[in-house]
Amino acid sequence: MEARVGVDGGSAARKFLHQQSRPQQPQISQIGTVPQLLAGGIAGAFSKTCTAPLARLTILFQLQGMHSDVAILSKPCIWREALRIVNEEGVRAFWKGNLVTIAHRLPYSSVNFYSYEQYKRILRSIPGLEGNGEHPRADAFVHFVGGGLAGMTAASATYPLDLVRTRLAAQGVGPSIAISFSIYESLRSSWLSHRPDDSTVLVSLACGSLSGIASSTATFPLDLVRRRMQLEGAAGRARVYKTGLLGTLKHIIRSEGLRGMYRGIMPEYYKVVPGVGIVFMTYETLKKHLAQGPFS
């Protein structure tokens, strides 16, 4: 008996030491449907409001090159364009239409984050995709696919709120959200496994900002095409792009070069670095607090 106890005790001790030596994965707080929807919606609306001025500058630069009178402009200056808007329309012009944007973003972001959590849970129930930090490839697959499905679900759910925008955005929202969520989750998991005591606010803000840069870089050309197609023929101007998505891409490259596909990328970076970071930071913070509330 003493020998068996000694053997079992040694085995248990080795198992305990092995578990202690493994990187600790961040604990994911489980909250109810209502606080999760609230956290996602408020995070999206707050982020959009904070970055509204940069969003408008991005759109203005993206639309340069649609017509010959602006295609030959010199290299645009963000600060000069910002001052022009302030002088001509006032500071409030940067938030023009922000309430309409929030009316779309709040439910969109709610559905986006909520469905992402549900898709992750469903995917992790599939044998071989359990992951949970032990299998990085499985985790990356779950985050990427879950993010893509969440983006498409959110776009479909909020379709009546923004018909034209959603019709064109559906071609790019899936990849953008997939890249953003997968990179954010991977960076956050890696960070917390090595530095578990760091502030969750700081981690979410930093990882969210980096994921925003990556997703914007990958999908910016498609977003630029979408913007131009949305405003095609506006204010009585002649139609420029008549051959669909691929034809529009070819037209921009032929008339403006490859750099034309990234016209306005700098204000976009200035927007997504704080914007996506704020979204994830706010979402994680609200999740943590709402998990202790009456809805959890």
PDB file of C-alpha atoms in Angstrom:
ATOM      1  CA  MET A   1       0.000   0.000   0.000  1.00  0.00           C
ATOM      2  CA  GLU A   2       2.774   2.466   0.900  1.00  0.00           C
ATOM      3  CA  ALA A   3       4.520   1.760  -2.401  1.00  0.00           C
ATOM      4  CA  ARG A   4       1.283   2.344  -4.346  1.00  0.00           C
ATOM      5  CA  VAL A   5       0.606   5.561  -2.473  1.00  0.00           C
ATOM      6  CA  GLY A   6       4.130   6.705  -3.230  1.00  0.00           C
ATOM      7  CA  VAL A   7       3.737   5.920  -6.914  1.00  0.00           C
ATOM      8  CA  ASP A   8       0.318   7.577  -7.162  1.00  0.00           C
ATOM      9  CA  GLY A   9       1.542  10.575  -5.213  1.00  0.00           C
ATOM     10  CA  GLY A  10       4.532  10.994  -7.519  1.00  0.00           C
ATOM     11  CA  SER A  11       2.331  10.718 -10.601  1.00  0.00           C
ATOM     12  CA  ALA A  12      -0.091  13.277  -9.242  1.00  0.00           C
ATOM     13  CA  ALA A  13       2.769  15.598  -8.371  1.00  0.00           C
ATOM     14  CA  ARG A  14       4.234  15.353 -11.876  1.00  0.00           C
ATOM     15  CA  LYS A  15       0.795  16.008 -13.380  1.00  0.00           C
ATOM     16  CA  PHE A  16       0.340  19.037 -11.137  1.00  0.00           C
ATOM     17  CA  LEU A  17       3.771  20.446 -12.033  1.00  0.00           C
ATOM     18  CA  HIS A  18       3.089  19.886 -15.733  1.00  0.00           C
ATOM     19  CA  GLN A  19      -0.182  21.806 -15.520  1.00  0.00           C
ATOM     20  CA  GLN A  20       1.501  24.642 -13.635  1.00  0.00           C
ATOM     21  CA  SER A  21       4.255  24.931 -16.237  1.00  0.00           C
ATOM     22  CA  ARG A  22       1.791  25.349 -19.111  1.00  0.00           C
ATOM     23  CA  PRO A  23       0.805  28.910 -20.107  1.00  0.00           C
ATOM     24  CA  GLN A  24      -2.403  29.962 -18.454  1.00  0.00           C
ATOM     25  CA  GLN A  25      -5.165  30.838 -20.884  1.00  0.00           C
ATOM     26  CA  PRO A  26      -7.351  33.873 -20.194  1.00  0.00           C
ATOM     27  CA  GLN A  27     -10.644  33.088 -18.544  1.00  0.00           C
ATOM     28  CA  ILE A  28     -13.653  33.979 -20.659  1.00  0.00           C
ATOM     29  CA  SER A  29     -16.533  35.396 -18.663  1.00  0.00           C
ATOM     30  CA  GLN A  30     -19.871  33.842 -19.450  1.00  0.00           C
ATOM     31  CA  ILE A  31     -22.724  36.346 -19.590  1.00  0.00           C
ATOM     32  CA  GLY A  32     -26.319  36.235 -20.689  1.00  0.00           C
ATOM     33  CA  THR A  33     -27.803  37.231 -24.033  1.00  0.00           C
ATOM     34  CA  VAL A  34     -29.042  40.683 -22.978  1.00  0.00           C
ATOM     35  CA  PRO A  35     -25.756  41.984 -21.485  1.00  0.00           C
ATOM     36  CA  GLN A  36     -23.815  40.515 -24.406  1.00  0.00           C
ATOM     37  CA  LEU A  37     -26.016  42.341 -26.907  1.00  0.00           C
ATOM     38  CA  LEU A  38     -25.762  45.539 -24.862  1.00  0.00           C
ATOM     39  CA  ALA A  39     -21.985  45.298 -24.637  1.00  0.00           C
ATOM     40  CA  GLY A  40     -21.577  44.768 -28.381  1.00  0.00           C
ATOM     41  CA  GLY A  41     -24.024  47.496 -29.372  1.00  0.00           C
ATOM     42  CA  ILE A  42     -22.655  50.164 -27.039  1.00  0.00           C
ATOM     43  CA  ALA A  43     -19.076  49.310 -28.033  1.00  0.00           C
ATOM     44  CA  GLY A  44     -19.847  49.764 -31.745  1.00  0.00           C
ATOM     45  CA  ALA A  45     -21.790  53.011 -31.277  1.00  0.00           C
ATOM     46  CA  PHE A  46     -19.144  54.504 -28.970  1.00  0.00           C
ATOM     47  CA  SER A  47     -16.326  53.638 -31.359  1.00  0.00           C
ATOM     48  CA  LYS A  48     -18.134  55.098 -34.372  1.00  0.00           C
ATOM     49  CA  THR A  49     -18.797  58.351 -32.531  1.00  0.00           C
ATOM     50  CA  CYS A  50     -15.143  58.665 -31.462  1.00  0.00           C
ATOM     51  CA  THR A  51     -13.809  58.115 -34.975  1.00  0.00           C
ATOM     52  CA  ALA A  52     -16.498  59.907 -37.021  1.00  0.00           C
ATOM     53  CA  PRO A  53     -14.176  62.769 -38.135  1.00  0.00           C
ATOM     54  CA  LEU A  54     -11.558  60.332 -39.450  1.00  0.00           C
ATOM     55  CA  ALA A  55     -14.246  58.262 -41.146  1.00  0.00           C
ATOM     56  CA  ARG A  56     -15.418  61.299 -43.100  1.00  0.00           C
ATOM     57  CA  LEU A  57     -11.863  62.159 -44.159  1.00  0.00           C
ATOM     58  CA  THR A  58     -11.329  58.576 -45.313  1.00  0.00           C
ATOM     59  CA  ILE A  59     -14.422  58.717 -47.517  1.00  0.00           C
ATOM     60  CA  LEU A  60     -13.432  62.067 -49.014  1.00  0.00           C
ATOM     61  CA  PHE A  61     -10.010  60.741 -49.998  1.00  0.00           C
ATOM     62  CA  GLN A  62     -11.458  57.484 -51.315  1.00  0.00           C
ATOM     63  CA  LEU A  63     -13.745  59.391 -53.664  1.00  0.00           C
ATOM     64  CA  GLN A  64     -10.917  61.406 -55.149  1.00  0.00           C
ATOM     65  CA  GLY A  65     -10.131  60.010 -58.564  1.00  0.00           C
ATOM     66  CA  MET A  66     -13.734  59.208 -59.497  1.00  0.00           C
ATOM     67  CA  HIS A  67     -13.693  62.097 -61.979  1.00  0.00           C
ATOM     68  CA  SER A  68     -10.975  63.570 -64.096  1.00  0.00           C
ATOM     69  CA  ASP A  69     -11.048  66.938 -62.317  1.00  0.00           C
ATOM     70  CA  VAL A  70      -9.774  65.402 -59.078  1.00  0.00           C
ATOM     71  CA  ALA A  71      -7.714  62.530 -60.432  1.00  0.00           C
ATOM     72  CA  ILE A  72      -4.814  64.875 -61.112  1.00  0.00           C
ATOM     73  CA  LEU A  73      -4.749  66.447 -57.653  1.00  0.00           C
ATOM     74  CA  SER A  74      -1.450  66.549 -55.784  1.00  0.00           C
ATOM     75  CA  LYS A  75      -0.843  64.309 -52.807  1.00  0.00           C
ATOM     76  CA  PRO A  76      -3.705  64.986 -50.376  1.00  0.00           C
ATOM     77  CA  CYS A  77      -3.006  66.401 -46.928  1.00  0.00           C
ATOM     78  CA  ILE A  78      -5.176  65.172 -44.088  1.00  0.00           C
ATOM     79  CA  TRP A  79      -4.763  68.284 -41.962  1.00  0.00           C
ATOM     80  CA  ARG A  80      -5.438  70.637 -44.892  1.00  0.00           C
ATOM     81  CA  GLU A  81      -8.636  68.785 -45.723  1.00  0.00           C
ATOM     82  CA  ALA A  82      -9.690  68.799 -42.060  1.00  0.00           C
ATOM     83  CA  LEU A  83      -9.133  72.564 -41.829  1.00  0.00           C
ATOM     84  CA  ARG A  84     -11.109  73.087 -45.029  1.00  0.00           C
ATOM     85  CA  ILE A  85     -14.099  71.241 -43.535  1.00  0.00           C
ATOM     86  CA  VAL A  86     -13.885  73.247 -40.301  1.00  0.00           C
ATOM     87  CA  ASN A  87     -13.666  76.568 -42.171  1.00  0.00           C
ATOM     88  CA  GLU A  88     -16.475  75.789 -44.598  1.00  0.00           C
ATOM     89  CA  GLU A  89     -18.894  73.810 -42.428  1.00  0.00           C
ATOM     90  CA  GLY A  90     -17.743  74.067 -38.811  1.00  0.00           C
ATOM     91  CA  VAL A  91     -16.531  71.426 -36.385  1.00  0.00           C
ATOM     92  CA  ARG A  92     -19.965  69.800 -36.112  1.00  0.00           C
ATOM     93  CA  ALA A  93     -19.713  68.794 -39.754  1.00  0.00           C
ATOM     94  CA  PHE A  94     -17.393  65.951 -38.742  1.00  0.00           C
ATOM     95  CA  TRP A  95     -20.325  64.301 -36.964  1.00  0.00           C
ATOM     96  CA  LYS A  96     -22.870  65.024 -39.688  1.00  0.00           C
ATOM     97  CA  GLY A  97     -25.158  62.004 -39.953  1.00  0.00           C
ATOM     98  CA  ASN A  98     -23.632  60.320 -36.909  1.00  0.00           C
ATOM     99  CA  LEU A  99     -27.019  59.543 -35.370  1.00  0.00           C
ATOM    100  CA  VAL A 100     -27.993  57.676 -38.517  1.00  0.00           C
ATOM    101  CA  THR A 101     -24.696  55.821 -38.369  1.00  0.00           C
ATOM    102  CA  ILE A 102     -25.303  54.869 -34.731  1.00  0.00           C
ATOM    103  CA  ALA A 103     -28.852  53.721 -35.556  1.00  0.00           C
ATOM    104  CA  HIS A 104     -27.255  51.204 -37.935  1.00  0.00           C
ATOM    105  CA  ARG A 105     -24.083  50.448 -35.964  1.00  0.00           C
ATOM    106  CA  LEU A 106     -25.683  49.724 -32.585  1.00  0.00           C
ATOM    107  CA  PRO A 107     -27.801  46.740 -33.708  1.00  0.00           C
ATOM    108  CA  TYR A 108     -25.134  45.672 -36.212  1.00  0.00           C
ATOM    109  CA  SER A 109     -22.424  45.556 -33.551  1.00  0.00           C
ATOM    110  CA  SER A 110     -24.769  43.831 -31.086  1.00  0.00           C
ATOM    111  CA  VAL A 111     -25.546  41.033 -33.513  1.00  0.00           C
ATOM    112  CA  ASN A 112     -21.944  40.870 -34.686  1.00  0.00           C
ATOM    113  CA  PHE A 113     -20.397  40.247 -31.267  1.00  0.00           C
ATOM    114  CA  TYR A 114     -23.232  38.026 -30.034  1.00  0.00           C
ATOM    115  CA  SER A 115     -23.265  35.800 -33.114  1.00  0.00           C
ATOM    116  CA  TYR A 116     -19.467  35.588 -33.018  1.00  0.00           C
ATOM    117  CA  GLU A 117     -19.588  34.131 -29.505  1.00  0.00           C
ATOM    118  CA  GLN A 118     -22.291  31.666 -30.585  1.00  0.00           C
ATOM    119  CA  TYR A 119     -20.419  30.576 -33.716  1.00  0.00           C
ATOM    120  CA  LYS A 120     -17.278  30.034 -31.648  1.00  0.00           C
ATOM    121  CA  ARG A 121     -19.223  27.825 -29.253  1.00  0.00           C
ATOM    122  CA  ILE A 122     -20.751  25.819 -32.100  1.00  0.00           C
ATOM    123  CA  LEU A 123     -17.468  25.382 -33.950  1.00  0.00           C
ATOM    124  CA  ARG A 124     -15.662  24.288 -30.789  1.00  0.00           C
ATOM    125  CA  SER A 125     -18.239  21.543 -30.307  1.00  0.00           C
ATOM    126  CA  ILE A 126     -16.944  19.927 -33.511  1.00  0.00           C
ATOM    127  CA  PRO A 127     -14.354  17.173 -32.825  1.00  0.00           C
ATOM    128  CA  GLY A 128     -10.857  18.418 -33.574  1.00  0.00           C
ATOM    129  CA  LEU A 129     -11.740  22.102 -33.124  1.00  0.00           C
ATOM    130  CA  GLU A 130     -11.912  22.181 -29.330  1.00  0.00           C
ATOM    131  CA  GLY A 131      -8.693  24.206 -29.251  1.00  0.00           C
ATOM    132  CA  ASN A 132      -8.828  26.400 -26.132  1.00  0.00           C
ATOM    133  CA  GLY A 133      -5.204  27.449 -26.556  1.00  0.00           C
ATOM    134  CA  GLU A 134      -3.723  23.967 -26.914  1.00  0.00           C
ATOM    135  CA  HIS A 135      -4.073  23.802 -30.700  1.00  0.00           C
ATOM    136  CA  PRO A 136      -3.268  27.200 -32.280  1.00  0.00           C
ATOM    137  CA  ARG A 137      -4.334  26.143 -35.780  1.00  0.00           C
ATOM    138  CA  ALA A 138      -7.735  24.973 -34.571  1.00  0.00           C
ATOM    139  CA  ASP A 139      -8.183  28.209 -32.614  1.00  0.00           C
ATOM    140  CA  ALA A 140      -7.201  30.327 -35.614  1.00  0.00           C
ATOM    141  CA  PHE A 141      -9.685  28.442 -37.815  1.00  0.00           C
ATOM    142  CA  VAL A 142     -12.495  28.893 -35.276  1.00  0.00           C
ATOM    143  CA  HIS A 143     -11.788  32.618 -34.896  1.00  0.00           C
ATOM    144  CA  PHE A 144     -11.534  33.248 -38.643  1.00  0.00           C
ATOM    145  CA  VAL A 145     -14.608  31.264 -39.673  1.00  0.00           C
ATOM    146  CA  GLY A 146     -16.597  32.465 -36.663  1.00  0.00           C
ATOM    147  CA  GLY A 147     -15.718  36.075 -37.438  1.00  0.00           C
ATOM    148  CA  GLY A 148     -16.657  35.735 -41.094  1.00  0.00           C
ATOM    149  CA  LEU A 149     -19.995  34.123 -40.290  1.00  0.00           C
ATOM    150  CA  ALA A 150     -20.680  36.739 -37.622  1.00  0.00           C
ATOM    151  CA  GLY A 151     -20.039  39.574 -40.071  1.00  0.00           C
ATOM    152  CA  MET A 152     -22.389  38.113 -42.657  1.00  0.00           C
ATOM    153  CA  THR A 153     -25.037  37.396 -40.009  1.00  0.00           C
ATOM    154  CA  ALA A 154     -24.885  40.970 -38.717  1.00  0.00           C
ATOM    155  CA  ALA A 155     -25.099  42.402 -42.241  1.00  0.00           C
ATOM    156  CA  SER A 156     -28.120  40.219 -43.024  1.00  0.00           C
ATOM    157  CA  ALA A 157     -29.872  41.009 -39.732  1.00  0.00           C
ATOM    158  CA  THR A 158     -29.537  44.782 -40.196  1.00  0.00           C
ATOM    159  CA  TYR A 159     -30.258  44.727 -43.933  1.00  0.00           C
ATOM    160  CA  PRO A 160     -33.541  46.698 -43.732  1.00  0.00           C
ATOM    161  CA  LEU A 161     -31.764  49.522 -41.852  1.00  0.00           C
ATOM    162  CA  ASP A 162     -29.367  50.272 -44.665  1.00  0.00           C
ATOM    163  CA  LEU A 163     -30.455  48.595 -47.886  1.00  0.00           C
ATOM    164  CA  VAL A 164     -28.036  50.055 -50.436  1.00  0.00           C
ATOM    165  CA  ARG A 165     -25.053  50.097 -48.110  1.00  0.00           C
ATOM    166  CA  THR A 166     -25.625  46.506 -47.017  1.00  0.00           C
ATOM    167  CA  ARG A 167     -26.094  45.287 -50.582  1.00  0.00           C
ATOM    168  CA  LEU A 168     -22.654  46.533 -51.573  1.00  0.00           C
ATOM    169  CA  ALA A 169     -20.937  45.903 -48.237  1.00  0.00           C
ATOM    170  CA  ALA A 170     -21.958  42.246 -48.110  1.00  0.00           C
ATOM    171  CA  GLN A 171     -19.126  41.481 -50.540  1.00  0.00           C
ATOM    172  CA  GLY A 172     -16.476  42.744 -48.102  1.00  0.00           C
ATOM    173  CA  VAL A 173     -17.849  42.582 -44.570  1.00  0.00           C
ATOM    174  CA  GLY A 174     -17.250  38.839 -44.162  1.00  0.00           C
ATOM    175  CA  PRO A 175     -13.493  38.877 -44.880  1.00  0.00           C
ATOM    176  CA  SER A 176     -12.981  42.093 -42.911  1.00  0.00           C
ATOM    177  CA  ILE A 177     -14.667  40.823 -39.753  1.00  0.00           C
ATOM    178  CA  ALA A 178     -13.057  37.395 -40.133  1.00  0.00           C
ATOM    179  CA  ILE A 179      -9.555  38.887 -40.278  1.00  0.00           C
ATOM    180  CA  SER A 180     -10.263  41.338 -37.462  1.00  0.00           C
ATOM    181  CA  PHE A 181     -11.663  38.770 -35.036  1.00  0.00           C
ATOM    182  CA  SER A 182      -9.108  36.054 -35.795  1.00  0.00           C
ATOM    183  CA  ILE A 183      -6.091  38.347 -35.395  1.00  0.00           C
ATOM    184  CA  TYR A 184      -7.539  39.994 -32.283  1.00  0.00           C
ATOM    185  CA  GLU A 185      -8.231  36.654 -30.595  1.00  0.00           C
ATOM    186  CA  SER A 186      -4.817  35.251 -31.515  1.00  0.00           C
ATOM    187  CA  LEU A 187      -2.928  38.327 -30.291  1.00  0.00           C
ATOM    188  CA  ARG A 188      -4.971  38.595 -27.093  1.00  0.00           C
ATOM    189  CA  SER A 189      -4.598  34.911 -26.268  1.00  0.00           C
ATOM    190  CA  SER A 190      -0.849  35.004 -26.882  1.00  0.00           C
ATOM    191  CA  TRP A 191      -0.406  38.207 -24.862  1.00  0.00           C
ATOM    192  CA  LEU A 192      -2.370  36.979 -21.843  1.00  0.00           C
ATOM    193  CA  SER A 193      -0.667  33.588 -21.876  1.00  0.00           C
ATOM    194  CA  HIS A 194       2.697  35.306 -21.418  1.00  0.00           C
ATOM    195  CA  ARG A 195       1.563  38.299 -19.323  1.00  0.00           C
ATOM    196  CA  PRO A 196      -1.668  37.258 -17.556  1.00  0.00           C
ATOM    197  CA  ASP A 197      -1.496  40.122 -15.055  1.00  0.00           C
ATOM    198  CA  ASP A 198      -1.607  42.912 -17.639  1.00  0.00           C
ATOM    199  CA  SER A 199      -4.652  45.166 -17.726  1.00  0.00           C
ATOM    200  CA  THR A 200      -7.425  43.708 -19.900  1.00  0.00           C
ATOM    201  CA  VAL A 201      -8.228  47.252 -21.042  1.00  0.00           C
ATOM    202  CA  LEU A 202      -4.695  47.763 -22.341  1.00  0.00           C
ATOM    203  CA  VAL A 203      -4.558  44.311 -23.942  1.00  0.00           C
ATOM    204  CA  SER A 204      -7.901  44.715 -25.715  1.00  0.00           C
ATOM    205  CA  LEU A 205      -7.028  48.208 -26.920  1.00  0.00           C
ATOM    206  CA  ALA A 206      -3.621  47.203 -28.296  1.00  0.00           C
ATOM    207  CA  CYS A 207      -4.705  43.921 -29.885  1.00  0.00           C
ATOM    208  CA  GLY A 208      -7.839  45.513 -31.328  1.00  0.00           C
ATOM    209  CA  SER A 209      -5.820  48.306 -32.908  1.00  0.00           C
ATOM    210  CA  LEU A 210      -3.403  45.858 -34.558  1.00  0.00           C
ATOM    211  CA  SER A 211      -6.239  43.682 -35.833  1.00  0.00           C
ATOM    212  CA  GLY A 212      -7.914  46.775 -37.294  1.00  0.00           C
ATOM    213  CA  ILE A 213      -4.767  47.709 -39.221  1.00  0.00           C
ATOM    214  CA  ALA A 214      -4.487  44.186 -40.629  1.00  0.00           C
ATOM    215  CA  SER A 215      -8.136  43.898 -41.690  1.00  0.00           C
ATOM    216  CA  SER A 216      -8.195  47.400 -43.198  1.00  0.00           C
ATOM    217  CA  THR A 217      -5.035  46.770 -45.222  1.00  0.00           C
ATOM    218  CA  ALA A 218      -6.449  43.524 -46.589  1.00  0.00           C
ATOM    219  CA  THR A 219      -9.910  44.828 -47.495  1.00  0.00           C
ATOM    220  CA  PHE A 220      -9.330  48.523 -48.229  1.00  0.00           C
ATOM    221  CA  PRO A 221      -9.347  48.182 -52.049  1.00  0.00           C
ATOM    222  CA  LEU A 222     -12.732  46.463 -51.916  1.00  0.00           C
ATOM    223  CA  ASP A 223     -14.068  49.134 -49.572  1.00  0.00           C
ATOM    224  CA  LEU A 224     -12.824  51.880 -51.901  1.00  0.00           C
ATOM    225  CA  VAL A 225     -14.636  50.275 -54.834  1.00  0.00           C
ATOM    226  CA  ARG A 226     -17.785  49.933 -52.741  1.00  0.00           C
ATOM    227  CA  ARG A 227     -17.726  53.618 -51.787  1.00  0.00           C
ATOM    228  CA  ARG A 228     -17.337  54.734 -55.369  1.00  0.00           C
ATOM    229  CA  MET A 229     -20.071  52.432 -56.617  1.00  0.00           C
ATOM    230  CA  GLN A 230     -22.394  53.710 -53.886  1.00  0.00           C
ATOM    231  CA  LEU A 231     -22.001  57.319 -55.051  1.00  0.00           C
ATOM    232  CA  GLU A 232     -21.960  56.520 -58.742  1.00  0.00           C
ATOM    233  CA  GLY A 233     -24.028  59.091 -60.588  1.00  0.00           C
ATOM    234  CA  ALA A 234     -24.737  61.141 -57.459  1.00  0.00           C
ATOM    235  CA  ALA A 235     -25.657  64.824 -57.871  1.00  0.00           C
ATOM    236  CA  GLY A 236     -26.286  64.324 -61.576  1.00  0.00           C
ATOM    237  CA  ARG A 237     -22.710  63.416 -62.425  1.00  0.00           C
ATOM    238  CA  ALA A 238     -22.017  61.072 -65.292  1.00  0.00           C
ATOM    239  CA  ARG A 239     -21.578  57.392 -64.511  1.00  0.00           C
ATOM    240  CA  VAL A 240     -17.952  56.284 -64.519  1.00  0.00           C
ATOM    241  CA  TYR A 241     -18.052  52.630 -63.485  1.00  0.00           C
ATOM    242  CA  LYS A 242     -20.383  50.500 -65.570  1.00  0.00           C
ATOM    243  CA  THR A 243     -18.806  47.054 -65.504  1.00  0.00           C
ATOM    244  CA  GLY A 244     -19.390  45.761 -61.978  1.00  0.00           C
ATOM    245  CA  LEU A 245     -16.899  45.015 -59.239  1.00  0.00           C
ATOM    246  CA  LEU A 246     -14.038  43.581 -61.297  1.00  0.00           C
ATOM    247  CA  GLY A 247     -14.507  46.143 -64.043  1.00  0.00           C
ATOM    248  CA  THR A 248     -14.345  48.948 -61.483  1.00  0.00           C
ATOM    249  CA  LEU A 249     -11.146  47.512 -60.003  1.00  0.00           C
ATOM    250  CA  LYS A 250      -9.551  47.383 -63.462  1.00  0.00           C
ATOM    251  CA  HIS A 251     -10.705  50.928 -64.245  1.00  0.00           C
ATOM    252  CA  ILE A 252      -9.146  52.334 -61.054  1.00  0.00           C
ATOM    253  CA  ILE A 253      -5.846  50.496 -61.589  1.00  0.00           C
ATOM    254  CA  ARG A 254      -5.706  51.579 -65.239  1.00  0.00           C
ATOM    255  CA  SER A 255      -6.451  55.257 -64.541  1.00  0.00           C
ATOM    256  CA  GLU A 256      -4.817  55.746 -61.129  1.00  0.00           C
ATOM    257  CA  GLY A 257      -2.343  52.891 -60.784  1.00  0.00           C
ATOM    258  CA  LEU A 258      -2.037  50.418 -57.925  1.00  0.00           C
ATOM    259  CA  ARG A 259      -1.639  53.308 -55.487  1.00  0.00           C
ATOM    260  CA  GLY A 260      -5.133  54.381 -56.427  1.00  0.00           C
ATOM    261  CA  MET A 261      -6.487  51.267 -54.707  1.00  0.00           C
ATOM    262  CA  TYR A 262      -5.174  52.619 -51.412  1.00  0.00           C
ATOM    263  CA  ARG A 263      -6.190  56.268 -51.830  1.00  0.00           C
ATOM    264  CA  GLY A 264      -7.139  57.451 -48.335  1.00  0.00           C
ATOM    265  CA  ILE A 265      -5.480  54.572 -46.468  1.00  0.00           C
ATOM    266  CA  MET A 266      -3.698  56.882 -43.997  1.00  0.00           C
ATOM    267  CA  PRO A 267      -6.837  58.482 -42.536  1.00  0.00           C
ATOM    268  CA  GLU A 268      -8.285  54.964 -42.496  1.00  0.00           C
ATOM    269  CA  TYR A 269      -5.370  53.823 -40.342  1.00  0.00           C
ATOM    270  CA  TYR A 270      -5.820  56.841 -38.092  1.00  0.00           C
ATOM    271  CA  LYS A 271      -9.447  55.798 -37.736  1.00  0.00           C
ATOM    272  CA  VAL A 272      -9.115  52.045 -37.190  1.00  0.00           C
ATOM    273  CA  VAL A 273      -6.191  52.184 -34.752  1.00  0.00           C
ATOM    274  CA  PRO A 274      -8.327  53.855 -32.092  1.00  0.00           C
ATOM    275  CA  GLY A 275     -11.657  52.705 -33.546  1.00  0.00           C
ATOM    276  CA  VAL A 276     -11.267  48.929 -33.520  1.00  0.00           C
ATOM    277  CA  GLY A 277      -9.242  49.139 -30.334  1.00  0.00           C
ATOM    278  CA  ILE A 278     -12.063  51.079 -28.653  1.00  0.00           C
ATOM    279  CA  VAL A 279     -14.644  48.553 -29.864  1.00  0.00           C
ATOM    280  CA  PHE A 280     -12.877  45.556 -28.360  1.00  0.00           C
ATOM    281  CA  MET A 281     -11.812  47.437 -25.219  1.00  0.00           C
ATOM    282  CA  THR A 282     -15.362  48.668 -24.573  1.00  0.00           C
ATOM    283  CA  TYR A 283     -16.870  45.270 -25.347  1.00  0.00           C
ATOM    284  CA  GLU A 284     -14.539  43.364 -23.020  1.00  0.00           C
ATOM    285  CA  THR A 285     -14.971  45.950 -20.253  1.00  0.00           C
ATOM    286  CA  LEU A 286     -18.770  45.961 -20.510  1.00  0.00           C
ATOM    287  CA  LYS A 287     -18.870  42.171 -20.630  1.00  0.00           C
ATOM    288  CA  LYS A 288     -16.886  42.024 -17.407  1.00  0.00           C
ATOM    289  CA  HIS A 289     -19.166  44.496 -15.600  1.00  0.00           C
ATOM    290  CA  LEU A 290     -22.475  43.299 -17.040  1.00  0.00           C
ATOM    291  CA  ALA A 291     -21.619  39.715 -16.079  1.00  0.00           C
ATOM    292  CA  GLN A 292     -22.165  40.859 -12.486  1.00  0.00           C
ATOM    293  CA  GLY A 293     -25.405  42.677 -13.274  1.00  0.00           C
ATOM    294  CA  PRO A 294     -29.094  41.680 -13.031  1.00  0.00           C
ATOM    295  CA  PHE A 295     -29.248  40.283 -16.602  1.00  0.00           C
ATOM    296  CA  SER A 296     -26.458  37.703 -16.231  1.00  0.00           C
TER     297      SER A 296
END
